[in-house]
mmCIF file of C-alpha atoms in Angstrom:
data_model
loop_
_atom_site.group_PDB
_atom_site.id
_atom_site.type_symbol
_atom_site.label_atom_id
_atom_site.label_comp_id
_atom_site.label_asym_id
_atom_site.label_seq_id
_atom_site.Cartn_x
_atom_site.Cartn_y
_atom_site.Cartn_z
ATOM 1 C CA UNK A 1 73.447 -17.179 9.462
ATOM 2 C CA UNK A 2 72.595 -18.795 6.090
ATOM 3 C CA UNK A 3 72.391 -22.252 5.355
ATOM 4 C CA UNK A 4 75.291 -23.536 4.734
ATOM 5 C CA UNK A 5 74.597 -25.750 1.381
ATOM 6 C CA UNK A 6 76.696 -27.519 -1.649
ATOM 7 C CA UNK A 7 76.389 -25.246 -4.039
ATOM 8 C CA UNK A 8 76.180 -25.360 -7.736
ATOM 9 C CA UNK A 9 77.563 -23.189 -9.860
ATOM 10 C CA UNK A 10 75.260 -20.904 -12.081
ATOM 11 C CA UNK A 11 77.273 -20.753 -15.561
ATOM 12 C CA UNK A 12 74.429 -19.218 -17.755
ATOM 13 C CA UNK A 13 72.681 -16.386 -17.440
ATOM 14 C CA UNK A 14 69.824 -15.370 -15.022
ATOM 15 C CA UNK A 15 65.975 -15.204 -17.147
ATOM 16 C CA UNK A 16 63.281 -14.178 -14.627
ATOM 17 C CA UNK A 17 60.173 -13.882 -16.177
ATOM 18 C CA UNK A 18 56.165 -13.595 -14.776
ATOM 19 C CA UNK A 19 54.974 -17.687 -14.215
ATOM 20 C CA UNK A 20 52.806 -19.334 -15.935
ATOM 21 C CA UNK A 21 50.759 -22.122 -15.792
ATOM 22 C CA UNK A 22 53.646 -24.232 -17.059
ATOM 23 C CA UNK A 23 55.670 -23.267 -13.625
ATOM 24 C CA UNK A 24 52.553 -24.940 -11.687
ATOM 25 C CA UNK A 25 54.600 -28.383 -10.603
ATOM 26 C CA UNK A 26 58.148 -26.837 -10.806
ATOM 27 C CA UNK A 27 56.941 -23.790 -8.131
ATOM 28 C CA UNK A 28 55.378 -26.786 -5.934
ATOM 29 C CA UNK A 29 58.119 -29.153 -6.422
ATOM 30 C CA UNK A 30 60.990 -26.928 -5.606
ATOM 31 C CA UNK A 31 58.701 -25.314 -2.250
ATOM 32 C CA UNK A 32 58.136 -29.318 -1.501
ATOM 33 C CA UNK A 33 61.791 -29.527 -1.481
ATOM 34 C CA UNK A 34 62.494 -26.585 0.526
ATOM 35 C CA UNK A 35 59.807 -26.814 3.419
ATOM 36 C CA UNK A 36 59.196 -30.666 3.203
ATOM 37 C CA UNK A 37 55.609 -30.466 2.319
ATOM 38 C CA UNK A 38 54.145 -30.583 -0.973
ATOM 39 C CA UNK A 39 50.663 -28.176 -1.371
ATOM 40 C CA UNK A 40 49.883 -28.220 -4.384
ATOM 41 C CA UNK A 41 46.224 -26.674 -3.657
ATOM 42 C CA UNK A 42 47.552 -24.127 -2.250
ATOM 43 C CA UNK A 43 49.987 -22.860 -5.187
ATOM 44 C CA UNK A 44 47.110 -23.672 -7.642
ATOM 45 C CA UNK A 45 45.208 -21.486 -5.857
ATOM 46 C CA UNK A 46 47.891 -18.896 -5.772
ATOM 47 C CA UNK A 47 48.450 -19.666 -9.515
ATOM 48 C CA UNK A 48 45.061 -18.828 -10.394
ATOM 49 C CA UNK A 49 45.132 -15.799 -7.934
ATOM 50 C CA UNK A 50 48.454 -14.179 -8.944
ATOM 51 C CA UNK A 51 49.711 -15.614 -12.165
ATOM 52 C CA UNK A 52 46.230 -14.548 -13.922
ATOM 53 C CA UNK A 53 44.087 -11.554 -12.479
ATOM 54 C CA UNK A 54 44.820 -8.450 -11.803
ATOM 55 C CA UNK A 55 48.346 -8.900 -13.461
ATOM 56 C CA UNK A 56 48.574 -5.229 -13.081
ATOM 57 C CA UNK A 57 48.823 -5.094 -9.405
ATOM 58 C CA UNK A 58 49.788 -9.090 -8.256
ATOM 59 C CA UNK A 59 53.007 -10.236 -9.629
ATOM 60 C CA UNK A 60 54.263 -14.091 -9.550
ATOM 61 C CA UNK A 61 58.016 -13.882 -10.910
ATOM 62 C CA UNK A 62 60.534 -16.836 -11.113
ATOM 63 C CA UNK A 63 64.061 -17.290 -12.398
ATOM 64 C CA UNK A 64 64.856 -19.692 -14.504
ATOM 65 C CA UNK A 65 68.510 -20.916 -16.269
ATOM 66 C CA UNK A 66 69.729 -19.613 -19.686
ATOM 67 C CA UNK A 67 67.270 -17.650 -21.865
ATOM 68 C CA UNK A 68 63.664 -19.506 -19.679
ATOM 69 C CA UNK A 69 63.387 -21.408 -23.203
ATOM 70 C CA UNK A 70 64.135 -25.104 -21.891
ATOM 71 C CA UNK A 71 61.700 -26.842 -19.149
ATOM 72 C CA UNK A 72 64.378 -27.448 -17.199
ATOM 73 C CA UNK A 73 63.006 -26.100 -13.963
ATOM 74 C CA UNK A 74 63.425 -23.140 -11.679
ATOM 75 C CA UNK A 75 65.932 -21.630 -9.759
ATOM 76 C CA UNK A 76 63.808 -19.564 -7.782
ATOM 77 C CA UNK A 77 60.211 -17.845 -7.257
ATOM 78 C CA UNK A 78 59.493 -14.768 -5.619
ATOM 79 C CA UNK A 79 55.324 -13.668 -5.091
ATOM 80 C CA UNK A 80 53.936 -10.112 -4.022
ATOM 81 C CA UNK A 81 51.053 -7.740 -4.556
ATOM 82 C CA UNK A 82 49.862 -4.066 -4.290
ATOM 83 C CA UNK A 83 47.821 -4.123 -1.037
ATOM 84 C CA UNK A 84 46.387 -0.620 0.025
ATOM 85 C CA UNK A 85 44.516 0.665 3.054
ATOM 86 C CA UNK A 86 44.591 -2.070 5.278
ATOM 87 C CA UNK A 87 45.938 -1.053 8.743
ATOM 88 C CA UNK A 88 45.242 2.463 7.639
ATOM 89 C CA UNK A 89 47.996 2.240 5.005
ATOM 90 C CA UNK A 90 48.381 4.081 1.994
ATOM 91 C CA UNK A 91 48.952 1.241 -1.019
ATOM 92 C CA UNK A 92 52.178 -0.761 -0.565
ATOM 93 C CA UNK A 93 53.439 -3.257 -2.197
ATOM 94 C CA UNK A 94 54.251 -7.064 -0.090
ATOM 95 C CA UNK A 95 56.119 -9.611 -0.931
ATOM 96 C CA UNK A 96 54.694 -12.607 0.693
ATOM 97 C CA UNK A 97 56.720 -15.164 -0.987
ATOM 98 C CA UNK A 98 60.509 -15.554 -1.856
ATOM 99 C CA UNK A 99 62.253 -18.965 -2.243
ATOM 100 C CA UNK A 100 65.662 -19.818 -4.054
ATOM 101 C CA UNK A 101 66.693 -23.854 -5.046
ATOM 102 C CA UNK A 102 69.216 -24.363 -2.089
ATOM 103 C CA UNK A 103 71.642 -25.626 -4.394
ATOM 104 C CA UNK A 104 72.266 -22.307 -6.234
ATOM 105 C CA UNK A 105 72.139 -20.214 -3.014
ATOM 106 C CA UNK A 106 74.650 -17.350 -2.618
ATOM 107 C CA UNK A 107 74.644 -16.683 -6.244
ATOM 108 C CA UNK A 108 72.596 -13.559 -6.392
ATOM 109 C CA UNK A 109 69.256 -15.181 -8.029
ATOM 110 C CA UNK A 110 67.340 -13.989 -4.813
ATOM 111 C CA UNK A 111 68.867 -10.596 -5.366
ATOM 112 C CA UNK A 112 67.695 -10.643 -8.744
ATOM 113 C CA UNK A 113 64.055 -11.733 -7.738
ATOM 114 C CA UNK A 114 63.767 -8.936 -5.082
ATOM 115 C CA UNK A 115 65.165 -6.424 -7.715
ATOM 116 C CA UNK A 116 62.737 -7.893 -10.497
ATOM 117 C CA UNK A 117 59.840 -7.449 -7.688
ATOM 118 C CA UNK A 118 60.498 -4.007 -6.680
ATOM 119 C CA UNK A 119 60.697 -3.002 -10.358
ATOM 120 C CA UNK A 120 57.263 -4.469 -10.796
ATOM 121 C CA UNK A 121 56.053 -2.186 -7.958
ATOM 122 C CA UNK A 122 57.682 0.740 -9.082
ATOM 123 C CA UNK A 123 56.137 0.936 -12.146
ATOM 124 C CA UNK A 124 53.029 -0.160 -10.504
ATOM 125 C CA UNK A 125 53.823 3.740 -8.869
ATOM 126 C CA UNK A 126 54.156 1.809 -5.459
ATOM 127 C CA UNK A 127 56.670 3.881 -3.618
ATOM 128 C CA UNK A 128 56.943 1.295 -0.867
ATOM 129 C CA UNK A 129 57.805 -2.353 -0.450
ATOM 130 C CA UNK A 130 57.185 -4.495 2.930
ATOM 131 C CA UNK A 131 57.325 -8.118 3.951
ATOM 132 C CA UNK A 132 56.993 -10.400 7.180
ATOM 133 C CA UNK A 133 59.273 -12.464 8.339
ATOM 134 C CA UNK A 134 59.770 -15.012 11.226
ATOM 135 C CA UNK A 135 62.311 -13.922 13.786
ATOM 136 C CA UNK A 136 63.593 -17.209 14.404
ATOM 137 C CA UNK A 137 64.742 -17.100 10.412
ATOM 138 C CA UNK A 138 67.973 -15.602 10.018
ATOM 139 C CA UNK A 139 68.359 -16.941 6.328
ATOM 140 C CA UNK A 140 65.258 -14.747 5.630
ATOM 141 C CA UNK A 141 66.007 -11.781 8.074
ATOM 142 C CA UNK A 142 69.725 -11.555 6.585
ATOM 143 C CA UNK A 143 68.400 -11.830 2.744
ATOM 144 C CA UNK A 144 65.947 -8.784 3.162
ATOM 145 C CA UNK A 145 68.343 -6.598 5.447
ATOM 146 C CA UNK A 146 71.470 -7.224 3.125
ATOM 147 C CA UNK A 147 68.483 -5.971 -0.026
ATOM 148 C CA UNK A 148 68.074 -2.627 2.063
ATOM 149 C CA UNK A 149 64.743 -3.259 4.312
ATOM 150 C CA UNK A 150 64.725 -2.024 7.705
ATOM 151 C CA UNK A 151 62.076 -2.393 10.248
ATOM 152 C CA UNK A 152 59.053 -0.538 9.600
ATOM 153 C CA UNK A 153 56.220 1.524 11.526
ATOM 154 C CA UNK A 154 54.203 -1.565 12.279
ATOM 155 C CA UNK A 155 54.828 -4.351 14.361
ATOM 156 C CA UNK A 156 52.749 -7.664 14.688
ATOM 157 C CA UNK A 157 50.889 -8.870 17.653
ATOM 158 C CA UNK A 158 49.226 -11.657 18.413
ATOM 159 C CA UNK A 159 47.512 -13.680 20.860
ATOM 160 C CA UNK A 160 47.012 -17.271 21.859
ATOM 161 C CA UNK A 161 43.066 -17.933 22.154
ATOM 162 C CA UNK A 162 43.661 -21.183 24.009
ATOM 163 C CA UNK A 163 44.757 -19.630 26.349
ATOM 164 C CA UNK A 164 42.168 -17.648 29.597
ATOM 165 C CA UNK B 1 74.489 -1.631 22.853
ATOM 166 C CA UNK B 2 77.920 -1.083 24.902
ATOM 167 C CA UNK B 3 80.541 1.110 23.871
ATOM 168 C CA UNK B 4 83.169 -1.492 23.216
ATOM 169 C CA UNK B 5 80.718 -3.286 20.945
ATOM 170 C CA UNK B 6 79.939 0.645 19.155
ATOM 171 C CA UNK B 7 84.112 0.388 18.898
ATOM 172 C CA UNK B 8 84.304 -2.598 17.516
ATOM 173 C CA UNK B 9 81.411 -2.299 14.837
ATOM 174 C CA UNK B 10 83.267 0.897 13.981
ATOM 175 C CA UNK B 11 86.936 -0.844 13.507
ATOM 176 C CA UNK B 12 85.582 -3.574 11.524
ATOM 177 C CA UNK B 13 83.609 -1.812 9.366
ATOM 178 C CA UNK B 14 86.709 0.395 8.493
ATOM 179 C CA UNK B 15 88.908 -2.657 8.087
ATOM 180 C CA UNK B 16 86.146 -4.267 6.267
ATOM 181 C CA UNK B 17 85.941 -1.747 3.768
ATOM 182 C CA UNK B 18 89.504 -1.272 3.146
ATOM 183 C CA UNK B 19 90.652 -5.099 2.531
ATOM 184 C CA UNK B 20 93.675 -4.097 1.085
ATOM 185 C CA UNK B 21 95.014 -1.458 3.519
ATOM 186 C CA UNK B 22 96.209 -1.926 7.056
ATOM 187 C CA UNK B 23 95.091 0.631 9.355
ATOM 188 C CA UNK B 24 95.957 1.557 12.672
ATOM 189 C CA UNK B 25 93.992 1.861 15.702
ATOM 190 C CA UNK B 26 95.351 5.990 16.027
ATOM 191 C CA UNK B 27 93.685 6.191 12.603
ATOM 192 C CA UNK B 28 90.715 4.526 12.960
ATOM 193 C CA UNK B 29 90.189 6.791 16.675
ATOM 194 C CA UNK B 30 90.949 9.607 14.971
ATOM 195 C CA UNK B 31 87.917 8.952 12.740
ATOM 196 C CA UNK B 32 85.581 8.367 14.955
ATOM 197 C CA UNK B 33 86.027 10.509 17.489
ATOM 198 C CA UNK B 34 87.839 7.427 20.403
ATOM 199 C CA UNK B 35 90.572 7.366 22.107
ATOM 200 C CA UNK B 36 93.322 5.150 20.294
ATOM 201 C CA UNK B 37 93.790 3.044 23.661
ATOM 202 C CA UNK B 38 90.274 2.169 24.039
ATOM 203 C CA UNK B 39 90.020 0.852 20.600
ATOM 204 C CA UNK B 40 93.607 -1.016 21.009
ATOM 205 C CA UNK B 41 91.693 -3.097 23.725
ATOM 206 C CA UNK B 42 88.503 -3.743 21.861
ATOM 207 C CA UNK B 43 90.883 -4.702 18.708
ATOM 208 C CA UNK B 44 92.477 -7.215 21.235
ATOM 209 C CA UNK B 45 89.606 -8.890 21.912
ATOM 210 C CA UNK B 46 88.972 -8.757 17.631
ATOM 211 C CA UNK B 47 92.055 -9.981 17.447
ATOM 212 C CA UNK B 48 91.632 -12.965 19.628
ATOM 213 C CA UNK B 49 88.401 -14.143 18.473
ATOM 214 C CA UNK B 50 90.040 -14.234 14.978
ATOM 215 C CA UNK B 51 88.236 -11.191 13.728
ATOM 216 C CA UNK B 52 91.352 -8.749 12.491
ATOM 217 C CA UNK B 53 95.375 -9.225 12.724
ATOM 218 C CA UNK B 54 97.784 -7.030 13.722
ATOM 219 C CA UNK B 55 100.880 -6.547 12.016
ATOM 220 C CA UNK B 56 103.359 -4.156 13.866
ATOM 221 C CA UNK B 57 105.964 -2.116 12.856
ATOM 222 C CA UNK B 58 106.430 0.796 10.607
ATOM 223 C CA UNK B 59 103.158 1.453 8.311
ATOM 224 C CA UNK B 60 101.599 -1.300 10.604
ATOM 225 C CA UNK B 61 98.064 -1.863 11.929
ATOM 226 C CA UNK B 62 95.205 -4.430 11.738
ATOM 227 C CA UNK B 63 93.730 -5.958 8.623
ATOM 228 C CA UNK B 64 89.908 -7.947 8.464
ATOM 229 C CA UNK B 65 90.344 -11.435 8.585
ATOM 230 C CA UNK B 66 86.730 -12.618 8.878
ATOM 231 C CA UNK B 67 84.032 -13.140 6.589
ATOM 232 C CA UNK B 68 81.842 -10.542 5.866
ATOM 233 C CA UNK B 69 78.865 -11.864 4.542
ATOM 234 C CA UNK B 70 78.776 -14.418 7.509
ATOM 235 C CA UNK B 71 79.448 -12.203 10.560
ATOM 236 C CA UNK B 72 76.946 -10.534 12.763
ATOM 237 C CA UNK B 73 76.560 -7.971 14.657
ATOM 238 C CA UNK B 74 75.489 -9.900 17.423
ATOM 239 C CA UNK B 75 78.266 -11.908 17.171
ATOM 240 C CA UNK B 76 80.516 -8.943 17.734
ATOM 241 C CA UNK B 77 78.307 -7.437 20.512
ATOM 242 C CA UNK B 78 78.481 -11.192 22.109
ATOM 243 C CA UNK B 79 82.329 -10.595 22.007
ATOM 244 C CA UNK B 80 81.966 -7.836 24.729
ATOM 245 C CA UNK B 81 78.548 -8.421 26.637
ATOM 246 C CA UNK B 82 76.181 -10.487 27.438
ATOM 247 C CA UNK B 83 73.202 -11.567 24.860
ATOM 248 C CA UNK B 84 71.868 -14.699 26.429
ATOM 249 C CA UNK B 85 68.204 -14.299 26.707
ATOM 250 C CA UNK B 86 68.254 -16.697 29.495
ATOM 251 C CA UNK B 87 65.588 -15.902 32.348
ATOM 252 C CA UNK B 88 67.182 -12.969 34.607
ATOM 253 C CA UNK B 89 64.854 -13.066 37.438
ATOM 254 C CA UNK B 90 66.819 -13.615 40.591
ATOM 255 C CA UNK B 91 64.420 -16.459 41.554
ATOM 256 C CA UNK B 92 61.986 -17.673 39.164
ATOM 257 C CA UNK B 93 61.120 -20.227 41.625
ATOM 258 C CA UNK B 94 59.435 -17.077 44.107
ATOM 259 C CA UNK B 95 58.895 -15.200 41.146
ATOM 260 C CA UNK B 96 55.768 -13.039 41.847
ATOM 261 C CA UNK B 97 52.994 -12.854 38.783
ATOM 262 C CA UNK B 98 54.121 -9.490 38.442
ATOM 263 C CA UNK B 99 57.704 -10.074 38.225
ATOM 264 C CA UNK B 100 57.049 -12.725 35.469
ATOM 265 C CA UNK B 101 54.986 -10.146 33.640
ATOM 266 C CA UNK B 102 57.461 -7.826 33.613
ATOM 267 C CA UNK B 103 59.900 -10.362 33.040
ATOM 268 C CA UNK B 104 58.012 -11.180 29.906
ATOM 269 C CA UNK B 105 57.747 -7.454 28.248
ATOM 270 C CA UNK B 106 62.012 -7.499 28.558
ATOM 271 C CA UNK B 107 61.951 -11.073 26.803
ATOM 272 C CA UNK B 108 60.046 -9.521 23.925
ATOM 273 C CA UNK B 109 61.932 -6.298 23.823
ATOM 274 C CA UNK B 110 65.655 -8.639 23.883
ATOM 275 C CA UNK B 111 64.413 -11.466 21.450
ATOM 276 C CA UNK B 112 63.193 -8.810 18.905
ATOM 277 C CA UNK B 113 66.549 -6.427 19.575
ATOM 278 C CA UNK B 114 69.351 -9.995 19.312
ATOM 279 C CA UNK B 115 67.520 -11.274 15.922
ATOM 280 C CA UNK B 116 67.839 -7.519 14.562
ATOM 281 C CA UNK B 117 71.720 -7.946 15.635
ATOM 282 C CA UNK B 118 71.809 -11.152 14.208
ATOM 283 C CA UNK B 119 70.007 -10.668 10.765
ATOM 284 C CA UNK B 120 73.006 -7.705 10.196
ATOM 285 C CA UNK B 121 76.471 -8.651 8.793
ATOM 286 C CA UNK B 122 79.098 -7.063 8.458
ATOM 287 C CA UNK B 123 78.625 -6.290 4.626
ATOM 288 C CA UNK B 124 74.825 -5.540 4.859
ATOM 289 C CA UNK B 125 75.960 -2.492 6.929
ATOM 290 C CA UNK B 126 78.779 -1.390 4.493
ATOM 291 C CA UNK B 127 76.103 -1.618 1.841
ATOM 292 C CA UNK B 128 74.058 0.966 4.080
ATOM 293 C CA UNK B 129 76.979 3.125 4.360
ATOM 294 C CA UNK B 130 76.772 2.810 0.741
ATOM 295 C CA UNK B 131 73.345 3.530 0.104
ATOM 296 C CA UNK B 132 73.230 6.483 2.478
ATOM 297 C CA UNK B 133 76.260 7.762 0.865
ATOM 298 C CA UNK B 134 74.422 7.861 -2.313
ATOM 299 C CA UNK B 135 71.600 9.228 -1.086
ATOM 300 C CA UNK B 136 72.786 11.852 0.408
ATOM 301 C CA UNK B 137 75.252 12.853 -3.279
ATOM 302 C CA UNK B 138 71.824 12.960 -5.135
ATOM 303 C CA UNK B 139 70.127 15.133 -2.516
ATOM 304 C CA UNK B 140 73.297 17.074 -3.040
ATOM 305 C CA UNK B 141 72.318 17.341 -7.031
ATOM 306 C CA UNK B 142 69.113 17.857 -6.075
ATOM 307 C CA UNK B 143 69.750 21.012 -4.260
ATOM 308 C CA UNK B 144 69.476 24.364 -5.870
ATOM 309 C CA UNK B 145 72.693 25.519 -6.780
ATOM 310 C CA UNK B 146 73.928 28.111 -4.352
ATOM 311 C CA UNK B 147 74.924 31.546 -5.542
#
């Protein structure tokens, strides 16, 4: 079930745009706030990998309040690529990252990340979008059912090598 | 996936989808193929877990009285079976190995089969019945027109 949060209202409008180096702190701030632990090496990294190169097939969107003019923060970020042939795939695209400020949850920013994202892929000529999610995550499992995914033809397996 | 659960996924979604209608449980059979007194008890059990009220007499029936974003389908399968993934093995005390392994290919089959139920509300599926709907109009245009 989601999380049950205060929530603020969202009286502007919606701007989702590709980030940029200027989202750096407010992409690891607002993940810092929403998974307790700040890595900002690891979203620099992503930065430089998604935000910059090939822009054509790697897309790092967020949504920000009013018109995106004002530093005022984000709302939301969502992260995916065109991956192709692993598995024995043909190209897909993944979304590997989607986070929303709790406080302006159940608004339809998330929606409007997951739309922006599968537009990206569409004109990328991706036919196909996938993700991964934890089981144990409803919040996660309920957001990308209620968008239209379904289980797919893989499934992941895994094994513990401490173990004999 | 029992057949009262089937029922009452069925009767919700109808009620769901029609907030401002009452329907009856003769109607809602007729729809689906059930027999009216089967679905009367399953919308008993809706009715007592808060799910749907009944109003009765003339152009009565049951109305949706939950929330649809927040309920689950395994909240309405828990409602009529049981979804615990507790251990089932008669004895896990004298379990053999191969009784635990066993037990353990079931564990993974339930836990991935409950989170499916309970990543599904009530308004995700209407939105499917949407979607296919849709689908299914434009592969209608699609077709070749029939002479």
């Amino acid at each position: 079930m989601p999380d049950t949060v205060e929530e603020q209202s969202l009286d502007n409008a919606l701007s989702i745009r590709r980030a940029t180096t200027d989202h750096l702190k407010h992409v690891t701030d607002l993940d810092a706030r929403i998974t307790g632990k700040s890595k900002p090496e690891y979203w620099q990294d992503i930065f430089e990998r998604y935000a910059s190169r090939r822009v054509d097939q790697r897309f790092f969107l967020v949504a920000e309040p009013g018109d995106g003019t004002a530093d005022t923060g984000i709302l939301g970020l969502i992260a995916g690529e065109v991956r192709g042939w692993e598995f024995g795939s043909e190209p897909c695209g993944w979304i590997f990252a989607v986070s929303v400020d709790p406080d302006y949850r159940q608004q339809g920013i998330g929606e409007a990340l997951f739309e922006a994202m599968v537009d990206e892929f569409r004109k990328a000529g991706i036919p196909k979008v996938r993700t991964m999610v934890r089981r144990q995550n409803p919040l996660h499992m309920s957001f990308f059912r209620s968008e239209g995914m379904v289980a797919g033809p893989y499934i992941q397996l895994e094994m513990n090598l401490e173990e004999g | 996936m029992q057949k009262s659960s089937r029922l009452a996924i069925y009767a919700l979604i109808e009620l769901a989808s029609n907030p401002d209608r009452q329907i009856s449980a003769a109607e809602i059979g007729a729809k689906y193929r059930v027999s009216a007194h089967h679905l009367a008890k399953v919308l008993l059990t809706l009715g007592r877990a808060g799910l749907v009220q009944s109003i009765r007499g003339v152009g009565g029936g049951y109305t949706f009285t939950g929330n649809a974003k927040r309920l689950t389908l395994l909240e309405i399968i828990s409602l009529f079976e049981d979804t615990s993934t507790k251990c089932k093995l008669s004895d896990p005390s004298k379990a053999t190995n191969e009784e635990w392994v066993l037990f353990d290919v079931s564990k993974e089959i339930n836990d991935i089969t409950m989170s499916t139920y309970s990543s599904i509300s009530i308004a995700t599926l209407l939105k499917q019945v949407e979607r296919r709907k849709n689908s299914k109009t434009s592969k209608k245009d699609m077709a070749p027109a029939q002479f």
